[in-house]
Coordinates of C-alpha atoms in Angstrom, one line a residue:
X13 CA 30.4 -56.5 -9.4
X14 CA 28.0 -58.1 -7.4
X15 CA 29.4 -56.7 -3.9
X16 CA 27.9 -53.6 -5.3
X17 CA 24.5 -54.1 -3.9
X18 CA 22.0 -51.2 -2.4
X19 CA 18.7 -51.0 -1.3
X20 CA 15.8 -49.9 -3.4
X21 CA 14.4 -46.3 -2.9
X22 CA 10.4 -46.7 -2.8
X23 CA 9.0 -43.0 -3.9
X24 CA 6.4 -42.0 -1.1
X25 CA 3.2 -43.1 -2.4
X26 CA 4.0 -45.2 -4.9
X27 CA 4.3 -49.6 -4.5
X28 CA 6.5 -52.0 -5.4
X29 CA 5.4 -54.1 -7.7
X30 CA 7.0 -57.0 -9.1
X31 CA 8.0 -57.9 -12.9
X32 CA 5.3 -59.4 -14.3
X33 CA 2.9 -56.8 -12.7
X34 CA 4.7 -54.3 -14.3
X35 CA 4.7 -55.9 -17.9
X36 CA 1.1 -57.0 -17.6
X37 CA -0.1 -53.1 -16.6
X38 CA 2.0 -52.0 -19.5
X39 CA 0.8 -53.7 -21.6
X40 CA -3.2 -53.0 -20.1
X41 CA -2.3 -49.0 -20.1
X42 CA 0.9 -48.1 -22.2
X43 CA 0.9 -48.4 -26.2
X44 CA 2.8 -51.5 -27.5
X45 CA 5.1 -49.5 -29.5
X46 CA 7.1 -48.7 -25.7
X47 CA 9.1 -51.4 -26.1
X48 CA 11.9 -53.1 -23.5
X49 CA 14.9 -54.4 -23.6
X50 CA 16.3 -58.4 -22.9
X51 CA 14.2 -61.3 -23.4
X52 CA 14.0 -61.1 -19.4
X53 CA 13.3 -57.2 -19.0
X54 CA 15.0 -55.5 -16.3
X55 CA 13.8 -53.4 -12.9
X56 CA 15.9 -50.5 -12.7
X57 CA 15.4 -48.4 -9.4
X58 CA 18.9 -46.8 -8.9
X59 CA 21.7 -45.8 -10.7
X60 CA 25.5 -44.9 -9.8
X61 CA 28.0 -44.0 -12.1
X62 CA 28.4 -46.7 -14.7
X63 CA 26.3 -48.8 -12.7
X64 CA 22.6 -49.4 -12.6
X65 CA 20.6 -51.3 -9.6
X66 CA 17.5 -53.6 -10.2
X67 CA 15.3 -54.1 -7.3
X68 CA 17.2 -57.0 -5.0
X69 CA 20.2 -54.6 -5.2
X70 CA 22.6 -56.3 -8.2
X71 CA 24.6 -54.2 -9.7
X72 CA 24.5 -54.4 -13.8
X73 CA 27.8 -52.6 -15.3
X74 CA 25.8 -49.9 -18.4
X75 CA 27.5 -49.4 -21.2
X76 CA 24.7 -48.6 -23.8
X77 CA 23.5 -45.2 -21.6
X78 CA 25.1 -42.2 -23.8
X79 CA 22.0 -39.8 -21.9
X80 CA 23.5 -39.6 -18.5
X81 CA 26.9 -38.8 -20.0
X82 CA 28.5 -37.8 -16.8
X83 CA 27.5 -40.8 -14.9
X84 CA 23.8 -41.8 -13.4
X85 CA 23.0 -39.6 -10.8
X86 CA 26.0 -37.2 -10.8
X87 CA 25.8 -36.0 -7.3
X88 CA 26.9 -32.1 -8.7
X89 CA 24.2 -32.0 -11.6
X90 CA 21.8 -33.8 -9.3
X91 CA 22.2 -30.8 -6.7
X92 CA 22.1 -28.1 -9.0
X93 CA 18.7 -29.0 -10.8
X94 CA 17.3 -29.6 -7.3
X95 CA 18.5 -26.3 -6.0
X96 CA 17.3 -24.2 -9.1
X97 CA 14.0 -26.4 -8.3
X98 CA 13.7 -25.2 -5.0
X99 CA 13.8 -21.6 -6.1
X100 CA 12.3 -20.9 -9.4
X101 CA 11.5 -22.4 -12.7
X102 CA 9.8 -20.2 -15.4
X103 CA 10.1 -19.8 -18.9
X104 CA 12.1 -17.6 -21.2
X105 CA 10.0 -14.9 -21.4
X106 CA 11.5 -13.4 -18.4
X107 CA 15.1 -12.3 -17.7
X108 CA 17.1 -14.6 -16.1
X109 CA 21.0 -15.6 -15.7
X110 CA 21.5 -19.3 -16.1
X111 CA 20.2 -19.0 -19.8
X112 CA 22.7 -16.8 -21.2
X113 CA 25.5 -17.9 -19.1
X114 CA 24.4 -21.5 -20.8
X115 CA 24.7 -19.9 -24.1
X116 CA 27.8 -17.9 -23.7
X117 CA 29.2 -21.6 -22.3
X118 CA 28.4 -23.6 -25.1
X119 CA 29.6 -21.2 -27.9
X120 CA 33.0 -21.1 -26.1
X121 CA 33.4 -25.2 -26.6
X122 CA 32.4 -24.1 -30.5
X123 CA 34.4 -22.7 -33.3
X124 CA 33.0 -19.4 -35.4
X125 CA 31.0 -18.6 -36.4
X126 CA 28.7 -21.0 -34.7
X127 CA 27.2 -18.2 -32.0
X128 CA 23.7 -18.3 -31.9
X129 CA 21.8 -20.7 -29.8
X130 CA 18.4 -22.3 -29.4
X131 CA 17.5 -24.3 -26.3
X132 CA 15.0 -26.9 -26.8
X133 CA 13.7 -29.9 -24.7
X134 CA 14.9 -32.8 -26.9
X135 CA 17.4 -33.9 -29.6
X136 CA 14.2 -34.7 -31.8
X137 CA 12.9 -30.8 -30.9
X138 CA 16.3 -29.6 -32.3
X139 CA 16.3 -31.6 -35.3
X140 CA 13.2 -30.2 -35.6
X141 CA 13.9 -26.6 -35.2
X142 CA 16.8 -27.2 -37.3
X143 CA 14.6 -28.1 -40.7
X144 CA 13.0 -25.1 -40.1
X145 CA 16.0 -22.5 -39.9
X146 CA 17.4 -24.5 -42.8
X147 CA 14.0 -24.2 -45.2
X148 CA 13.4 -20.4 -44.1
X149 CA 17.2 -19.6 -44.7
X150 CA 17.4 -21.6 -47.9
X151 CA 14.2 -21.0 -49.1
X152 CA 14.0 -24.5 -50.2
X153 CA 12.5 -27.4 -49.3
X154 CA 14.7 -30.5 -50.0
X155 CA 16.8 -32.4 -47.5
X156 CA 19.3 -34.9 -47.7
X157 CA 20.0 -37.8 -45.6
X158 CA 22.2 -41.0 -44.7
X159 CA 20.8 -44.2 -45.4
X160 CA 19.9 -45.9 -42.1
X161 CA 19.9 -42.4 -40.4
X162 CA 17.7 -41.5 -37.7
X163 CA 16.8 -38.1 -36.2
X164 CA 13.8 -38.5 -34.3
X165 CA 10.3 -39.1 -33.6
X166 CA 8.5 -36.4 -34.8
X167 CA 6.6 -36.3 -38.0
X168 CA 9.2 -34.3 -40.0
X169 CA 12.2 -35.8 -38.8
X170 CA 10.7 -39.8 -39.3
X171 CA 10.9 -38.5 -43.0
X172 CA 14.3 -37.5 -43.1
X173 CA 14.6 -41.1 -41.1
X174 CA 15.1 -44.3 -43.3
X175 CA 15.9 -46.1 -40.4
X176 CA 12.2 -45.3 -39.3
X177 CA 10.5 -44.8 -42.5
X178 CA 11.8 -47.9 -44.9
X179 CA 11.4 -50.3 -41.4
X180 CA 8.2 -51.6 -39.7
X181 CA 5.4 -49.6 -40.2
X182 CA 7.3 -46.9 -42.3
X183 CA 5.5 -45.2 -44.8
X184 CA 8.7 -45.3 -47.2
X185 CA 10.5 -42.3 -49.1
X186 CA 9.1 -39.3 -49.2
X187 CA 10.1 -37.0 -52.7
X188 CA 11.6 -34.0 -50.6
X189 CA 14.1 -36.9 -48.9
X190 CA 17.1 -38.0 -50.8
X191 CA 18.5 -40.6 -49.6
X192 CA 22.4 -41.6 -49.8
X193 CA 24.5 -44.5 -49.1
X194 CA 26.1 -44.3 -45.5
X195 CA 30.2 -43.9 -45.6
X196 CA 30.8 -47.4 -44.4
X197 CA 34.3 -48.8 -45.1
X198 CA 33.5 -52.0 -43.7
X199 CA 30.4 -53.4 -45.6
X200 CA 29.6 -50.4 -48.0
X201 CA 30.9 -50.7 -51.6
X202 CA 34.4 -48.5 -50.9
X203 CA 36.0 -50.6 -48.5
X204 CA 39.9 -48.4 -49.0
X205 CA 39.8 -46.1 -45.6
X206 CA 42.3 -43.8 -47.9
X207 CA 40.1 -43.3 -50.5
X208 CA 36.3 -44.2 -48.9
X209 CA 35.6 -40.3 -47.5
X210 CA 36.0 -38.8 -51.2
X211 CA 34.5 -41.7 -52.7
X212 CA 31.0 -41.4 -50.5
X213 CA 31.0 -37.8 -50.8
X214 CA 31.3 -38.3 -54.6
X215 CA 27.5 -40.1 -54.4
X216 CA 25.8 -36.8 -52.5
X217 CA 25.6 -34.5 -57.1
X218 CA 23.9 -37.5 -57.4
X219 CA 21.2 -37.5 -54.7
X220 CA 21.1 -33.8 -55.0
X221 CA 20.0 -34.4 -58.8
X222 CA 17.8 -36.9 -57.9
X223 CA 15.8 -34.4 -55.3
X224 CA 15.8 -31.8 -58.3
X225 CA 14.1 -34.4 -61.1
X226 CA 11.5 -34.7 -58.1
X227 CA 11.1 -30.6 -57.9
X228 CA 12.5 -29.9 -54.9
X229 CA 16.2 -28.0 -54.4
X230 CA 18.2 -28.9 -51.5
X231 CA 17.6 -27.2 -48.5
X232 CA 19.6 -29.0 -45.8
X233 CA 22.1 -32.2 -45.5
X234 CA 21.7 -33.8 -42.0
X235 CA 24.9 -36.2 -41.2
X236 CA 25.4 -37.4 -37.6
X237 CA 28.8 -36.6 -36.4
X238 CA 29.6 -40.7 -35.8
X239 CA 27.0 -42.9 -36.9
X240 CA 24.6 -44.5 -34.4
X241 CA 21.9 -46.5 -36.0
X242 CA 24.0 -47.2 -39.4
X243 CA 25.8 -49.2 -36.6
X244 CA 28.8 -47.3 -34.8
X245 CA 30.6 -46.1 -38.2
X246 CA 33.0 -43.1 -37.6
X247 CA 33.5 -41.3 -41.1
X248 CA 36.2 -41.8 -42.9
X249 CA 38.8 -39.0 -43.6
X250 CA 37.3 -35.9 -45.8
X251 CA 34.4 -37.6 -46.1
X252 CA 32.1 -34.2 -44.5
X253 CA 34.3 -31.7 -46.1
X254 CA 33.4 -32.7 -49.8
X255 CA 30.1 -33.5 -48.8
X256 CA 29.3 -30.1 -47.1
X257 CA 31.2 -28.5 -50.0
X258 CA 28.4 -30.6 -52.1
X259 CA 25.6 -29.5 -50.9
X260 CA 26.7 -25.9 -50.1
X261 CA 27.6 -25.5 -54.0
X262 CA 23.9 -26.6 -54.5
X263 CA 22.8 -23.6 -51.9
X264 CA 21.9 -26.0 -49.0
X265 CA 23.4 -25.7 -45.7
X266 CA 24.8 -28.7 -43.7
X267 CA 23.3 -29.7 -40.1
X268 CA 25.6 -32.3 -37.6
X269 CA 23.2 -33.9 -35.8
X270 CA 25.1 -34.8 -32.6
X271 CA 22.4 -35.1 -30.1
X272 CA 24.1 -38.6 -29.7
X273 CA 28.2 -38.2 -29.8
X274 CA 28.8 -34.3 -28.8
X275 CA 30.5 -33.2 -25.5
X276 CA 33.4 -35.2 -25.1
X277 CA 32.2 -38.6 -26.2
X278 CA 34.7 -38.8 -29.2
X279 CA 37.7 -38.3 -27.0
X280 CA 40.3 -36.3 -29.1
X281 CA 37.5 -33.6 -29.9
X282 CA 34.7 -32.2 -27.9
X283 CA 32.5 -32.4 -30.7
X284 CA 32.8 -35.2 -33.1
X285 CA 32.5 -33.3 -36.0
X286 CA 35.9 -31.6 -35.7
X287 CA 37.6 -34.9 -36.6
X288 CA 36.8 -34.4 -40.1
X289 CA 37.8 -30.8 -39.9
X290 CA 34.6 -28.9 -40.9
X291 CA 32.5 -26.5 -39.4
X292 CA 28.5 -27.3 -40.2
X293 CA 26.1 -24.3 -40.6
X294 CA 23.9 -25.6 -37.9
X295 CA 24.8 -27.8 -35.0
X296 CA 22.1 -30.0 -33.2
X297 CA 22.8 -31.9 -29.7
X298 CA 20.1 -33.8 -26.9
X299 CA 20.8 -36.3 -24.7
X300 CA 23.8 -35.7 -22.8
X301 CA 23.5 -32.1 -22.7
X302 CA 21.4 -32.5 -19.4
X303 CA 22.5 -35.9 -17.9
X304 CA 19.0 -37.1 -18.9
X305 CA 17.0 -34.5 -18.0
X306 CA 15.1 -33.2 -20.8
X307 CA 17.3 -30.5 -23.0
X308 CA 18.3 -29.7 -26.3
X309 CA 19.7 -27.3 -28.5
X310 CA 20.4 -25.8 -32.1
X311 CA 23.5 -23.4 -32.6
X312 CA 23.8 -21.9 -35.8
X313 CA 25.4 -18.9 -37.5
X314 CA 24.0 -15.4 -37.3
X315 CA 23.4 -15.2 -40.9
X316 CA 21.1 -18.4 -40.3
X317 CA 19.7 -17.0 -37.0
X318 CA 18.8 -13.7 -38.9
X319 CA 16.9 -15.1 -41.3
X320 CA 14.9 -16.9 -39.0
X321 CA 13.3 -13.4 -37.4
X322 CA 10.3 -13.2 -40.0
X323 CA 8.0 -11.7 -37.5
X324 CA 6.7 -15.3 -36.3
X325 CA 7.5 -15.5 -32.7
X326 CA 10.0 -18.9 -31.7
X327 CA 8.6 -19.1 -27.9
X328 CA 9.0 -23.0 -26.4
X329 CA 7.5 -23.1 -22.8
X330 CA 10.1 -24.7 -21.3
X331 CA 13.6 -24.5 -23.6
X332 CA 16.0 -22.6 -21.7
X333 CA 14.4 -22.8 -18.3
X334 CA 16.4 -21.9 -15.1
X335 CA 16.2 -25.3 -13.8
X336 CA 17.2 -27.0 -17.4
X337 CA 19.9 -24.5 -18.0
X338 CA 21.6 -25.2 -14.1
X339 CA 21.9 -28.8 -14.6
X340 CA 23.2 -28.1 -18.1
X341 CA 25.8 -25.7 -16.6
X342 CA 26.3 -28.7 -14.0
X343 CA 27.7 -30.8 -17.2
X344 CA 29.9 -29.0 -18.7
X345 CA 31.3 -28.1 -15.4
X346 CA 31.7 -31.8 -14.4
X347 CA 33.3 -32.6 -18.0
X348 CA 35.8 -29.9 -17.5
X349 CA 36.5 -30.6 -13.7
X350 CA 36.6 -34.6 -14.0
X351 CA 38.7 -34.7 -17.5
X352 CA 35.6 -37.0 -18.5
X353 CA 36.8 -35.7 -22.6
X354 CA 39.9 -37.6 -21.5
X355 CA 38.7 -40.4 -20.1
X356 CA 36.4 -40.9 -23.0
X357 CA 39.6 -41.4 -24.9
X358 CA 41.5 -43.0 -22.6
X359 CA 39.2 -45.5 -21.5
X360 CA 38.4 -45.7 -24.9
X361 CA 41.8 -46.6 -26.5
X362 CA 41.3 -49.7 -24.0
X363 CA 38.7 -50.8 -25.1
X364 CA 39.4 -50.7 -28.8
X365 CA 42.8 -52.2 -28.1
X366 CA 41.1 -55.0 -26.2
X367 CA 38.2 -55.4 -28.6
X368 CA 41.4 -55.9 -31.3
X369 CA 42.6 -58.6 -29.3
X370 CA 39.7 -60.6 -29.0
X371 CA 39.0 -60.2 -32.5
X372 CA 42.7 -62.0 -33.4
X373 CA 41.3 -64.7 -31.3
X374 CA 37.0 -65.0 -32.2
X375 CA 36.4 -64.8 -35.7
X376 CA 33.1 -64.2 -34.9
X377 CA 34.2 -60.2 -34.6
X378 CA 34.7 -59.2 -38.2
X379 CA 35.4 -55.9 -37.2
X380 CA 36.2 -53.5 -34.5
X381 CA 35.6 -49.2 -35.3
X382 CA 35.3 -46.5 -33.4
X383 CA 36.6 -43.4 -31.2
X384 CA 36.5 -42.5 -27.8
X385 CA 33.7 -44.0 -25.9
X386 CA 31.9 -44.5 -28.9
X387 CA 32.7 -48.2 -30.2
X388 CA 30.9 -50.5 -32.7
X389 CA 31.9 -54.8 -32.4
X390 CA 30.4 -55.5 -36.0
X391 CA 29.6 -60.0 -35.2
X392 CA 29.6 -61.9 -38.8
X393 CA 29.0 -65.7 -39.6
X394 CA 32.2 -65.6 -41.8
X395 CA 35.0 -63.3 -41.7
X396 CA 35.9 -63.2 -45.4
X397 CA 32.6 -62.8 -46.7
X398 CA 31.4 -60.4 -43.7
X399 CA 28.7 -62.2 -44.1
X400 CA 26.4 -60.2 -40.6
X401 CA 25.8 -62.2 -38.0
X402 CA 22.2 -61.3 -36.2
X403 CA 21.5 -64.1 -34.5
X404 CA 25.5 -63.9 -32.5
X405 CA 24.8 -60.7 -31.8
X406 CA 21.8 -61.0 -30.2
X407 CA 22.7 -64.7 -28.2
X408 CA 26.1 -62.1 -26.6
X409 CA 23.8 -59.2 -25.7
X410 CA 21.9 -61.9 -23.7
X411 CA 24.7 -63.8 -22.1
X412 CA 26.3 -60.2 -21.4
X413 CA 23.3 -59.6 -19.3
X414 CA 23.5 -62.4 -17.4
X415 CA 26.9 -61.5 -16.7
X416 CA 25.3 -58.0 -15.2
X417 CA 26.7 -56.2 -18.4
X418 CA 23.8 -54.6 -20.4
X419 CA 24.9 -54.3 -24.1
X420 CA 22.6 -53.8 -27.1
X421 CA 23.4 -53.9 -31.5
X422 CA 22.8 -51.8 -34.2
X423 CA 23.3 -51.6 -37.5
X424 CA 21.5 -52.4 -40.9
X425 CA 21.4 -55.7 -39.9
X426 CA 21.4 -55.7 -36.5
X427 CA 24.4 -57.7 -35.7
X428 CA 26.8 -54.2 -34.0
X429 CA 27.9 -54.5 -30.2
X430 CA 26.9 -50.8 -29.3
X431 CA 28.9 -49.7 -26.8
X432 CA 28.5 -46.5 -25.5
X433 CA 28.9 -46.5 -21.6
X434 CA 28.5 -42.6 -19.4
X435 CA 32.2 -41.1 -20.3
X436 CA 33.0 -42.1 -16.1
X437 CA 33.0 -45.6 -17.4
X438 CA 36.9 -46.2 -15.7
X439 CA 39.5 -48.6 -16.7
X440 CA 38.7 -51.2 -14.3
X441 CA 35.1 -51.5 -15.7
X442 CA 36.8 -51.9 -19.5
X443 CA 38.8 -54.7 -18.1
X444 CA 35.3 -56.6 -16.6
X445 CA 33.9 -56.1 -19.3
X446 CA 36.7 -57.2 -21.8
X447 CA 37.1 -60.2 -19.4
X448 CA 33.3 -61.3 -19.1
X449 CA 33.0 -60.8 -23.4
X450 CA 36.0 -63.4 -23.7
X451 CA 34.4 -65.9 -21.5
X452 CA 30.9 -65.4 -23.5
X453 CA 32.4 -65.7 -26.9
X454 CA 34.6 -68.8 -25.8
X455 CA 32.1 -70.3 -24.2
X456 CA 32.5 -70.3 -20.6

């Protein structure tokens, strides 16, 4: 869309600089670790729906941003943190409205007894808070995980993270983690969709006997909703409600980390978790909750919740603040108003469908998964050995960008299309993209 050009907004006060400026003072003053994306990194400076601007004003179609769910700069949520700003912004220790009227909102998207909620200011806070209602509820300390899973950055949750702590720099296993194969029909070792959810749940007696020969009884089981980093895998059928039915057994309690997939994303269901047709003792969401602004939040049962009041204060300075809780109140409002839940599945269905097709034609795409706007391309080298295809994935990414589509890949083995676009990508941007992904995998 390159008639979609715009000026870039300078901030008062600060300059312009160019590219290499930038990635030669981020590298002088910002840790290495702050990584960027493309082997020719970007200048973002505005953003417009599904769109995002660079500095000379080209448009680059996003369809990797799952944070500003409702579009970049939603004009609605935009205005409501702004005027919320203008007034007041305190923290919880005073009365105010927007903090129970968020509550009282995002119980009624939730089946019981899910009623009791906890705002926080990330997804990585609320996976966070989540161990700790689990451990003090449980009185246990153990907790299971999904190989490949991650649930944030801080210190407890990179060690329910083997995508963190068995990669680079990881520190490896810790004995209060088990670990468990991911449900993945496609390259896991139960390959029969019919079949796959019981057989997968069938592996969690096993972990939770591994975690008791180390001393330690399960606390917790943390499964994302729809799998991001294990490389776009949606569960397969029953696959949560013998797991949960696991771990409960074993007096654990079952957290669905959707700080990724919740609020429309999965199309047929708000939250992703109702596909399988479970309910999870504690629910944790992030990133789109606030359009990227910084929010998160826990909602558990009031049996958890209860056990939770030991006399030790919960007070986080700026979880449920007015100004965080109006332009989470913005969101759901837009969702509801703009049928973004349907479009997610809409648009969704489109894009699947299309994927499908150019997988009968490319062998290259040994598999296409997913639901709503939440879509995996999985690239392989051969086709009957599904032999993963790294290298593919990473030469499309590129030639996507250059076609001003910004893609990005998952996965063990790095070689998933992610495709996760705001849930106002339309149907006219699923056909570009479709369109510009044929001409890079046939080579024009």
């Amino acid at each position: 869309m390159s008639d979609r050009i715009v000026a870039e907004t300078v901030l008062a006060g600060v300059p312009t600089r160019g590219n290499a400026e930038l990635l030669d003072l981020r590298k002088r003053y910002l840790n290495p670790t702050l990584s960027v994306s493309y082997r020719e990194p970007l200048k973002i400076v505005r953003g417009e729906g599904a769109w995002l601007y660079d500095q000379q004003g080209e448009a680059y179609l996003d369809m990797v941003n799952n944070v500003c769910h409702v579009g970049h700069c939603h004009p609605r949520v935009v205005a409501a943190g702004q005027a919320q700003m203008a007034q007041l912004n305190t923290n919880t220790r005073y009365l105010h409205d927007n903090i129970v009227e968020y509550a009282m909102r995002l119980v009624a998207t939730l089946p019981a007894p899910l009623s009791v909620v906890f705002l926080t200011n990330s997804g990585t806070e609320a996976n966070d808070l989540a161990l700790r209602l689990a451990r003090t509820h449980t009185g246990k300390r153990g907790a299971l995980v999904l190989d490949h899973a991650y649930h944030g950055h801080s210190p407890s949750m990179v060690e329910l993270s083997p995508y963190k702590f068995n990669g680079k720099g990881g520190e490896g296993q810790v004995a209060h983690v088990g670990v468990v194969d991911m449900p993945d029909v496609y390259q896991g070792a139960f390959r029969d969709p019919s079949t796959a959810g019981k057989q997968y749940a069938g592996l969690l007696p096993a972990g939770i006997a591994g975690l008791r020969e180390r001393g330690f009884d399960p606390a917790v089981f943390y499964c994302e909703s729809l799998l991001g980093c294990g490389g776009q895998i949606v569960l397969p059928d029953g696959y949560l409600r013998d797991a949960y039915a696991s771990v409960r057994a074993a007096g654990g309690v079952c957290v669905a980390d959707e700080v990724q997939v919740g609020f429309g994303r999965a199309g047929e269901h708000f939250w992703a978790f109702e596909r399988q047709g479970v309910v999870p003792d504690i629910l944790t969401v992030g990133k789109p909750i606030g359009n990227g602004h910084p929010i998160g939040a826990v909602v558990t049962t009031p049996e958890i919740a209860a056990s939770f009041v030991t006399g030790m204060e919960y007070f986080n300075t700026f979880g449920g603040n007015p100004v965080s809780c109006a332009i989470a109140l913005a969101v759901l409002d837009v969702i509801h108003e703009e049928r973004l839940q349907d479009n997610a599945r809409v648009v969704g269905n489109l894009l699947m469908d299309g994927l499908r097709e150019l997988q009968r034609r490319y062998t290259c795409i040994g598999d296409v998964r997913g639901c709503g706007l939440f879509i995996g391309a999985e690239l392989v080298s051969d086709a009957a050995a599904r032999t993963p295809d790294r290298a593919k994935a990473k030469q499309v990414v590129e030639a996507m960008k250059a076609r001003h589509v910004l893609l990005s890949t998952e996965g063990p083995d790095d070689n998933v299309l992610k495709i996760k676009p705001p849930i106002v990508f339309s149907r006219r941007d699923a056909a570009e993209f479709l369109e510009k992904l044929d001409a890079v995998l046939g080579g024009r």
